[in-house]
Amino acid sequence: MAFVTISGYPSSGKTRRAEQLKQHFERRLQDPSYDGPPLKVMIVSDDSLNLPRSVYDDGRAEKPARGALFTAVQRQMAQDTILIVDSLNYIKGFRYQMYCAAREHKLRVCTVFVVAMHEQCREWNASREDGRAYAPETLENLLMRYEEPSSMVRWDSPLFTVPWTDADVPADDIWKAITEGIVKPPNAGTQAVPKAPTDALRTLENTTTTMVAAIMAEQAASGGLGGPVTLSLSSTLKPKVDLPSRNVTLSELQRLKRQFVTVHKKAITLGTTEKGAVDWSEESIADKFAVYIEGNLKP
């Protein structure tokens, strides 16, 4: 249903804002005036995945941890869920990756930027007694590397900035964004490419070869009169093709067959970007080849 990305400096109060959002959402969902679909509110965070702050000490450890977070986020994305991801999310490329996943699931999205001054983050981090503090050098490194969200880019929009001076989050505006915002279609580049069946190449070659032989046989039987011809390829496969009123040579048909097979072989081996399922059955190939012959044979 919706996907909310929490982003901010380390030890800036992101978890508190995520909990505030969760409480607001649950209160609205339980309100008698709410008439929308039944929804649940979930938070996925480093803490919920038992990822220690030490994973940010080393890039080699951070990468698999970020992968675990992304996997957990994808697993929880659903039409009946408002999902809040509470983590640093300091890399814009990672925010874009999650944004694309949300679009794949047809979810509304928004980003909440939790703002605090560097000195405050250092102070709050040093005062933590829950075992979740960052090492001082790691904190400084993350502060320098942080890539701020921007309302000018689509994966961070709509963007809600929550400064440290605010007692609460702008719940009304965020609720409107996740319940009334535009559901963006999936990126074409991220959509799965439909694959042809394993026997598609053999079916393509056999069907077109059989059609060429059938056309030559029908032409010999009719004396080259042309016009609409029904080809009996099998008891159930009888495509129709409109031939010109002249003798079509075998070399012409073989040339058209090679061109047709070459074009469609590329679609089979590389996949196709056509929307919906692609039909590689004998009937579909025969009909397509008949149309190709009619459009490319000279009168």
Coordinates of C-alpha atoms in Angstrom, one line a residue:
M1 CA 0.0 0.0 0.0
A2 CA 2.7 2.5 1.0
F3 CA 6.5 2.7 1.7
V4 CA 8.1 5.3 3.9
T5 CA 11.8 5.7 3.9
I6 CA 13.4 7.3 7.0
S7 CA 16.8 8.9 6.4
G8 CA 19.1 10.9 8.5
Y9 CA 22.4 11.2 10.2
P10 CA 23.5 8.5 12.7
S11 CA 22.1 9.1 16.2
S12 CA 19.8 11.9 14.9
G13 CA 16.5 10.5 16.3
K14 CA 15.3 8.4 13.3
T15 CA 13.9 5.6 15.4
R16 CA 11.9 8.0 17.5
R17 CA 10.4 9.5 14.4
A18 CA 9.6 6.1 13.0
E19 CA 7.8 5.1 16.2
Q20 CA 5.8 8.4 16.1
L21 CA 4.8 7.7 12.5
K22 CA 3.7 4.1 13.4
Q23 CA 1.6 5.4 16.3
H24 CA -0.1 8.0 14.1
F25 CA -0.8 5.5 11.4
E26 CA -2.2 2.9 13.7
R27 CA -4.4 5.5 15.4
R28 CA -5.9 6.6 12.1
L29 CA -6.5 3.1 11.0
Q30 CA -8.4 2.4 14.2
D31 CA -10.4 5.6 14.0
P32 CA -14.1 4.9 13.2
S33 CA -14.0 7.5 10.5
Y34 CA -11.5 5.5 8.5
D35 CA -13.2 3.7 5.6
G36 CA -10.3 2.4 3.7
P37 CA -8.9 -1.1 3.4
P38 CA -7.6 -2.9 6.5
L39 CA -3.9 -2.2 6.8
K40 CA -1.0 -3.1 9.1
V41 CA 1.9 -0.9 10.0
M42 CA 5.4 -2.5 9.9
I43 CA 8.9 -1.1 10.8
V44 CA 12.0 -2.7 9.3
S45 CA 15.2 -1.5 10.9
D46 CA 18.8 -2.5 11.7
D47 CA 17.6 -3.3 15.2
S48 CA 14.7 -5.5 14.0
L49 CA 17.2 -7.4 11.9
N50 CA 19.8 -7.6 14.8
L51 CA 22.4 -5.7 12.7
P52 CA 24.9 -4.1 15.1
R53 CA 26.2 -0.6 14.6
S54 CA 29.7 -2.2 14.1
V55 CA 28.7 -3.2 10.5
Y56 CA 29.2 0.4 9.5
D57 CA 32.8 0.2 10.7
D58 CA 33.9 -1.6 7.6
G59 CA 32.6 -1.4 4.0
R60 CA 33.0 -5.1 3.5
A61 CA 30.7 -5.8 6.5
E62 CA 28.3 -3.0 5.6
K63 CA 27.5 -4.2 2.1
P64 CA 26.0 -7.6 3.1
A65 CA 24.1 -5.9 6.0
R66 CA 22.6 -3.5 3.5
G67 CA 21.7 -6.5 1.4
A68 CA 19.9 -8.1 4.4
L69 CA 18.0 -4.9 5.0
F70 CA 16.9 -4.7 1.3
T71 CA 15.8 -8.3 1.3
A72 CA 13.8 -7.8 4.5
V73 CA 12.2 -4.7 3.0
Q74 CA 11.2 -6.5 -0.2
R75 CA 9.7 -9.4 1.9
Q76 CA 7.4 -7.0 3.8
M77 CA 6.3 -5.0 0.8
A78 CA 2.6 -5.7 0.2
Q79 CA -0.7 -4.0 -0.7
D80 CA -2.0 -4.5 2.9
T81 CA 1.0 -2.9 4.6
I82 CA 2.3 0.5 5.4
L83 CA 6.0 -0.2 5.6
I84 CA 8.5 2.1 7.4
V85 CA 12.2 1.4 6.8
D86 CA 14.2 2.9 9.7
S87 CA 17.9 3.0 8.9
L88 CA 20.6 5.4 7.9
N89 CA 19.6 5.1 4.2
Y90 CA 22.4 7.6 3.6
I91 CA 23.3 6.4 0.1
K92 CA 21.1 7.9 -2.6
G93 CA 21.6 4.8 -4.8
F94 CA 20.3 2.6 -2.1
R95 CA 17.2 4.8 -1.7
Y96 CA 16.7 4.6 -5.4
Q97 CA 16.9 0.8 -5.3
M98 CA 14.2 0.6 -2.6
Y99 CA 12.1 3.2 -4.5
C100 CA 12.2 0.9 -7.6
A101 CA 11.2 -2.1 -5.5
A102 CA 8.3 -0.1 -4.1
R103 CA 7.2 0.8 -7.6
E104 CA 7.3 -2.8 -8.6
H105 CA 4.9 -3.6 -5.8
K106 CA 2.7 -0.6 -6.9
L107 CA 3.2 1.2 -3.5
R108 CA 2.9 4.9 -2.8
V109 CA 6.2 6.3 -1.5
C110 CA 7.6 9.1 0.5
T111 CA 10.8 10.0 2.3
V112 CA 11.2 11.5 5.8
F113 CA 14.4 13.3 6.4
V114 CA 15.3 13.5 10.1
V115 CA 17.5 16.5 10.6
A116 CA 19.9 17.2 13.5
M117 CA 23.2 19.2 13.8
H118 CA 26.4 17.2 13.7
E119 CA 27.3 18.3 17.2
Q120 CA 24.0 17.1 18.5
C121 CA 24.5 13.7 16.8
R122 CA 27.9 13.4 18.4
E123 CA 26.4 14.3 21.8
W124 CA 23.4 11.9 21.5
N125 CA 25.6 9.1 20.3
A126 CA 28.1 9.5 23.2
S127 CA 25.2 9.5 25.7
R128 CA 23.7 6.2 24.5
E129 CA 23.6 3.4 27.1
D130 CA 21.7 0.8 25.1
G131 CA 24.8 -0.7 23.3
R132 CA 23.7 0.9 20.0
A133 CA 26.2 3.7 19.8
Y134 CA 28.5 4.1 16.8
A135 CA 32.3 4.1 17.2
P136 CA 33.4 7.8 17.2
E137 CA 35.5 7.3 14.0
T138 CA 32.6 5.5 12.3
L139 CA 30.2 8.3 13.3
E140 CA 32.5 11.0 11.7
N141 CA 32.9 8.9 8.6
L142 CA 29.1 8.5 8.2
L143 CA 28.5 12.2 8.8
M144 CA 30.9 13.1 6.0
R145 CA 29.6 10.5 3.6
Y146 CA 25.9 11.2 4.1
E147 CA 24.0 12.0 0.9
E148 CA 21.0 14.2 1.7
P149 CA 17.6 13.5 0.2
S150 CA 16.4 16.0 -2.3
S151 CA 12.8 16.8 -3.3
M152 CA 14.1 17.4 -6.8
V153 CA 14.7 13.7 -7.5
R154 CA 11.8 11.3 -7.9
W155 CA 13.0 8.6 -5.5
D156 CA 13.1 11.0 -2.6
S157 CA 9.7 12.7 -3.4
P158 CA 7.5 13.6 -1.7
L159 CA 10.1 14.6 0.9
F160 CA 9.2 15.6 4.5
T161 CA 11.9 17.3 6.5
V162 CA 11.7 16.9 10.3
P163 CA 14.1 19.1 12.3
W164 CA 15.3 18.3 15.7
T165 CA 13.3 21.2 17.2
D166 CA 9.9 19.6 16.2
A167 CA 8.2 17.6 18.9
D168 CA 6.4 15.5 16.3
V169 CA 6.3 14.5 12.7
P170 CA 4.0 16.1 10.1
A171 CA 1.6 13.2 10.4
D172 CA -1.3 14.8 8.4
D173 CA 0.8 15.5 5.4
I174 CA 2.6 12.2 5.4
W175 CA -0.8 10.3 5.8
K176 CA -2.2 12.2 2.8
A177 CA 0.9 11.3 0.7
I178 CA 0.7 7.6 1.5
T179 CA -3.1 7.3 1.1
E180 CA -3.9 9.8 -1.7
G181 CA -0.6 10.1 -3.6
I182 CA 0.0 8.9 -7.1
V183 CA 0.9 5.2 -7.5
K184 CA 3.7 5.3 -10.1
P185 CA 4.0 2.5 -12.6
P186 CA 7.1 0.2 -12.4
N187 CA 10.2 1.3 -14.3
A188 CA 10.4 -0.4 -17.7
G189 CA 14.0 -1.1 -17.0
T190 CA 13.2 -3.1 -13.8
Q191 CA 10.4 -5.2 -15.2
A192 CA 11.0 -8.8 -15.7
V193 CA 11.5 -9.7 -19.4
P194 CA 9.1 -12.4 -20.6
K195 CA 11.0 -15.5 -21.7
A196 CA 10.1 -17.8 -24.5
P197 CA 9.6 -21.5 -23.9
T198 CA 12.6 -23.8 -24.3
D199 CA 11.3 -25.3 -27.6
A200 CA 10.4 -21.9 -29.2
L201 CA 13.4 -22.0 -31.6
R202 CA 12.5 -25.5 -32.8
T203 CA 8.8 -24.6 -33.2
L204 CA 9.8 -21.4 -35.1
E205 CA 12.0 -23.3 -37.6
N206 CA 9.7 -26.3 -38.1
T207 CA 6.5 -24.2 -38.6
T208 CA 8.0 -21.9 -41.1
T209 CA 9.7 -24.7 -43.1
T210 CA 6.4 -26.6 -43.2
M211 CA 4.6 -23.5 -44.4
V212 CA 7.0 -22.9 -47.2
A213 CA 6.6 -26.5 -48.4
A214 CA 2.8 -26.3 -48.1
I215 CA 2.7 -23.0 -50.1
M216 CA 4.7 -24.6 -52.9
A217 CA 2.4 -27.6 -52.9
E218 CA -0.8 -25.6 -53.0
Q219 CA 0.6 -23.4 -55.8
A220 CA 1.5 -26.4 -57.9
A221 CA -2.0 -27.8 -57.4
S222 CA -3.7 -24.5 -58.3
G223 CA -1.5 -23.7 -61.3
G224 CA -0.2 -20.4 -59.7
L225 CA -3.6 -18.6 -59.7
G226 CA -2.9 -17.0 -56.4
G227 CA -5.5 -15.6 -54.0
P228 CA -6.4 -16.8 -50.5
V229 CA -5.0 -20.3 -49.8
T230 CA -5.6 -22.5 -46.8
L231 CA -2.6 -24.5 -45.8
S232 CA -3.1 -27.9 -44.1
L233 CA -0.1 -28.2 -41.8
S234 CA -1.9 -30.6 -39.5
S235 CA -5.3 -31.7 -38.5
T236 CA -5.7 -28.6 -36.3
L237 CA -3.3 -26.2 -37.8
K238 CA -4.7 -24.6 -41.0
P239 CA -3.4 -21.1 -41.5
K240 CA -4.6 -18.9 -44.4
V241 CA -2.3 -16.8 -46.6
D242 CA -3.2 -14.5 -49.6
L243 CA -0.8 -15.2 -52.5
P244 CA -0.2 -12.9 -55.5
S245 CA -1.6 -14.0 -58.9
R246 CA 1.7 -15.3 -60.2
N247 CA 4.1 -18.2 -59.5
V248 CA 6.0 -17.5 -56.3
T249 CA 9.4 -19.1 -56.4
L250 CA 10.9 -21.3 -53.7
S251 CA 13.9 -18.9 -53.4
E252 CA 11.5 -16.0 -52.6
L253 CA 9.8 -18.0 -49.9
Q254 CA 13.2 -19.2 -48.5
R255 CA 14.5 -15.6 -48.3
L256 CA 11.4 -14.4 -46.5
K257 CA 11.6 -17.4 -44.1
R258 CA 15.2 -16.6 -43.3
Q259 CA 14.4 -13.0 -42.6
F260 CA 11.3 -13.9 -40.4
V261 CA 13.3 -16.5 -38.5
T262 CA 16.2 -14.2 -37.9
V263 CA 14.0 -11.4 -36.4
H264 CA 12.1 -13.7 -34.2
K265 CA 15.1 -15.7 -33.1
K266 CA 16.6 -12.6 -31.6
A267 CA 13.4 -12.0 -29.7
I268 CA 13.6 -15.6 -28.4
T269 CA 17.2 -15.5 -27.3
L270 CA 17.3 -12.0 -25.9
G271 CA 13.7 -11.8 -24.5
T272 CA 11.1 -9.3 -25.4
T273 CA 10.0 -6.0 -23.8
E274 CA 6.4 -6.5 -25.1
K275 CA 3.8 -6.2 -22.3
G276 CA 2.0 -9.3 -21.4
A277 CA 2.7 -12.9 -22.3
V278 CA 4.2 -13.6 -25.7
D279 CA 2.7 -16.5 -27.6
W280 CA 5.3 -18.8 -29.3
S281 CA 2.8 -21.6 -30.2
E282 CA 2.6 -23.1 -33.7
E283 CA -0.7 -21.3 -34.4
S284 CA 0.7 -17.9 -33.5
I285 CA 3.9 -18.4 -35.5
A286 CA 2.0 -19.6 -38.5
D287 CA -0.4 -16.6 -38.4
K288 CA 2.5 -14.2 -38.0
F289 CA 4.5 -15.8 -40.8
A290 CA 1.4 -15.7 -43.1
V291 CA 1.0 -11.9 -42.4
Y292 CA 4.8 -11.5 -43.1
I293 CA 4.6 -13.3 -46.4
E294 CA 1.5 -11.3 -47.6
G295 CA 3.2 -8.0 -46.7
N296 CA 6.6 -8.8 -48.3
L297 CA 5.7 -10.7 -51.5
K298 CA 5.7 -8.5 -54.6
P299 CA 2.5 -8.7 -56.7

